Short mmCIF file of C-alpha atoms in Angstrom, two decimals:
data_model
loop_
_atom_site.label_atom_id
_atom_site.label_comp_id
_atom_site.label_asym_id
_atom_site.label_seq_id
_atom_site.Cartn_x
_atom_site.Cartn_y
_atom_site.Cartn_z
CA ILE V 29 -5.22 0.75 9.51
CA ILE V 30 -7.29 -0.47 6.52
CA ASP V 31 -10.81 -1.87 6.33
CA GLY V 32 -10.05 -4.72 3.96
CA HIS V 33 -13.31 -5.66 2.49
CA ASN V 34 -14.46 -2.11 2.48
CA LEU V 35 -11.52 -1.27 0.36
CA LEU V 36 -11.67 -4.36 -1.95
CA TRP V 37 -15.52 -3.57 -2.57
CA SER V 38 -14.60 -0.01 -3.51
CA ILE V 39 -11.87 -1.03 -5.70
CA GLN V 40 -14.02 -3.61 -7.57
CA LYS V 41 -16.93 -1.21 -7.90
CA GLU V 42 -15.20 2.25 -8.60
CA PHE V 43 -11.96 1.50 -10.59
CA GLU V 44 -12.20 0.22 -14.14
CA GLY V 45 -9.95 -2.81 -14.71
CA PHE V 46 -9.95 -3.90 -10.97
CA GLU V 47 -13.32 -5.76 -11.05
CA SER V 48 -11.62 -9.12 -10.48
CA THR V 49 -9.01 -8.06 -8.00
CA THR V 50 -8.67 -10.43 -5.24
CA ALA V 51 -7.80 -9.61 -1.41
CA VAL V 52 -4.32 -11.05 -2.02
CA GLN V 53 -3.49 -9.04 -5.04
CA MET V 54 -4.86 -5.95 -3.26
CA CYS V 55 -2.58 -6.70 -0.20
CA PHE V 56 0.40 -7.05 -2.56
CA ILE V 57 -0.28 -3.66 -4.26
CA ILE V 58 -0.64 -1.97 -0.82
CA SER V 59 2.59 -3.54 0.33
CA ARG V 60 4.28 -2.18 -2.53
CA TYR V 61 2.95 1.31 -1.94
CA LEU V 62 3.86 1.19 1.83
CA ARG V 63 7.40 0.08 0.90
CA LEU V 64 7.71 3.04 -1.51
CA ILE V 65 6.56 5.63 1.21
CA GLY V 66 8.50 3.86 3.81
CA GLU V 67 5.41 3.09 6.10
CA LYS V 68 3.87 -0.12 7.62
CA GLY V 69 0.27 -0.81 7.96
CA GLU V 70 -2.38 -3.19 9.03
CA ILE V 71 -5.42 -4.46 6.98
CA VAL V 72 -8.33 -6.20 8.80
CA PHE V 73 -10.80 -8.34 6.93
CA ASP V 74 -14.15 -9.66 8.08
CA GLY V 75 -14.61 -13.33 8.99
CA THR V 76 -11.93 -16.04 9.45
CA GLY V 77 -10.27 -15.87 6.10
CA PRO V 78 -9.12 -18.54 3.68
CA ALA V 79 -8.32 -21.96 5.06
CA ASP V 80 -4.77 -21.48 3.65
CA ARG V 81 -3.62 -18.22 4.59
CA GLY V 82 -0.03 -18.90 3.12
CA ARG V 83 -0.80 -16.62 0.08
CA PHE V 84 -0.81 -13.66 2.56
CA ASP V 85 2.60 -14.65 4.33
CA ASN V 86 5.12 -13.06 1.98
CA ILE V 87 3.55 -9.56 2.13
CA SER V 88 5.99 -7.05 3.59
CA ASN V 89 5.05 -3.78 5.48
CA LEU V 90 1.49 -4.80 5.82
CA GLU V 91 0.01 -6.93 8.64
CA VAL V 92 -2.95 -9.00 7.28
CA CYS V 93 -5.60 -9.74 10.03
CA PHE V 94 -9.03 -11.50 9.95
CA ALA V 95 -11.56 -10.51 12.62
CA GLY V 96 -12.60 -14.17 13.13
CA LEU V 97 -15.97 -15.38 14.23
CA GLY V 98 -18.25 -13.38 16.66
CA THR V 99 -16.99 -10.01 15.66
CA ASP V 100 -16.38 -8.01 12.49
CA ALA V 101 -13.50 -5.98 11.12
CA ASP V 102 -15.17 -2.70 11.97
CA THR V 103 -15.35 -3.65 15.69
CA VAL V 104 -11.58 -4.84 15.55
CA ILE V 105 -10.48 -1.71 13.92
CA GLU V 106 -12.44 0.38 16.16
CA ASN V 107 -10.70 -1.37 19.24
CA LYS V 108 -7.28 -0.72 17.56
CA ILE V 109 -8.07 2.95 17.28
CA LYS V 110 -9.16 3.04 20.96
CA ALA V 111 -5.98 1.09 22.01
CA SER V 112 -3.55 3.10 20.04
CA THR V 113 -0.78 5.00 22.16
CA ALA V 114 -0.23 7.43 19.27
CA PRO V 115 -3.57 7.88 17.53
CA LYS V 116 -2.55 11.10 15.84
CA ARG V 117 -0.11 8.96 13.79
CA LEU V 118 -2.77 6.57 12.56
CA THR V 119 -4.58 6.79 9.16
CA VAL V 120 -7.64 4.84 9.07
CA VAL V 121 -8.91 3.80 5.58
CA SER V 122 -12.54 3.05 5.34
CA SER V 123 -15.67 4.52 3.75
CA ASP V 124 -17.63 3.46 6.77
CA ARG V 125 -18.87 6.47 8.81
CA ARG V 126 -18.55 4.55 12.03
CA LEU V 127 -14.90 4.10 11.68
CA ARG V 128 -14.14 7.52 10.20
CA ASP V 129 -15.99 8.94 13.37
CA ALA V 130 -14.04 6.76 15.64
CA ALA V 131 -10.70 7.94 13.98
CA ARG V 132 -11.69 11.69 14.18
CA ALA V 133 -12.65 11.19 17.95
CA ARG V 134 -9.01 10.07 18.60
CA LYS V 135 -7.55 12.79 16.30
CA ALA V 136 -6.40 10.10 13.93
CA VAL V 137 -6.52 10.86 10.05
CA SER V 138 -9.57 9.37 8.40
CA MET V 139 -9.66 8.60 4.66
CA LYS V 140 -12.36 7.15 2.38
CA SER V 141 -11.50 4.03 0.48
CA LYS V 142 -11.66 5.63 -2.83
CA GLN V 143 -9.49 8.54 -1.86
CA PHE V 144 -6.80 6.05 -0.61
CA TRP V 145 -6.71 4.04 -3.64
CA ASP V 146 -6.59 7.09 -5.91
CA GLY V 147 -3.56 8.46 -4.00
CA LEU V 148 -1.96 4.99 -3.87
CA GLN V 149 -2.32 4.53 -7.77
CA LYS V 150 -1.06 8.02 -8.46
CA GLU V 151 2.07 7.41 -6.36
CA LEU V 152 2.77 4.04 -7.93
CA ILE V 153 2.32 5.40 -11.58
CA ARG V 154 4.69 8.32 -10.63
CA LYS V 155 7.30 5.89 -9.27
CA ASP V 156 7.06 3.66 -12.33
CA ARG V 157 7.43 6.64 -14.65
CA LYS V 158 10.52 7.84 -12.56
CA ILE V 159 12.08 4.41 -12.92
CA ALA V 160 11.30 4.19 -16.74
CA GLU V 161 13.00 7.62 -17.30
CA GLU V 162 16.29 6.46 -15.67
CA PRO V 163 18.97 5.49 -17.93
CA GLN V 164 19.47 1.64 -18.07
CA ALA V 165 23.09 2.18 -17.04
CA LYS V 166 21.95 3.27 -13.58
CA ARG V 167 20.40 -0.32 -12.88
CA THR V 168 23.01 -2.27 -14.77
CA GLY V 169 26.10 -0.46 -14.58
CA LEU V 170 28.63 0.55 -17.43
CA SER V 171 29.99 -1.76 -19.89
CA GLU V 172 33.60 -2.75 -19.61
CA SER V 173 34.56 -0.51 -22.48
CA GLU V 174 32.67 2.43 -21.04
CA THR V 175 34.40 2.04 -17.67
CA LYS V 176 37.84 1.89 -19.56
CA LYS V 177 37.02 5.29 -21.21
CA TRP V 178 35.97 6.85 -18.01
CA LEU V 179 38.99 5.59 -16.14
CA LYS V 180 41.11 6.90 -18.93
CA PHE V 181 39.46 10.23 -19.09
CA PHE V 182 40.01 10.81 -15.30
CA GLY V 183 43.62 9.48 -15.53
CA LEU V 184 42.87 6.39 -13.37
CA GLU V 185 43.85 3.68 -15.66
#
């Protein structure tokens, strides 16, 4: 469970090159990371969100929620932590002490926003390097002449 505005503020303040990152861009990056590690997540933002939430619709592995009027993201996240039937499997991402304390009280993992974003970036960079190092033929397949050579080599022509 991610404290959306807390993470966005941390990214814009702490990480060079991310000053103009929007909530939607951040959600797509988190989604990519979650797909990579095979997990799902939730992100909660303060307020009611934009009038047109369509930009958040095609984000996989990440449920995007807005706290609404009369409450805030911290309260919504705190209630989600309390309601969890498996709190030890939760990771709560926020630099807000209140949420980190609520997570620890239920034996959930608590992580500051900067720490989460650092790990996310490292994992995405590692994955991008791994893909870049793979031979092109792995993605596109062999050419017809190369296929014929291998079939002949193995006596399968």
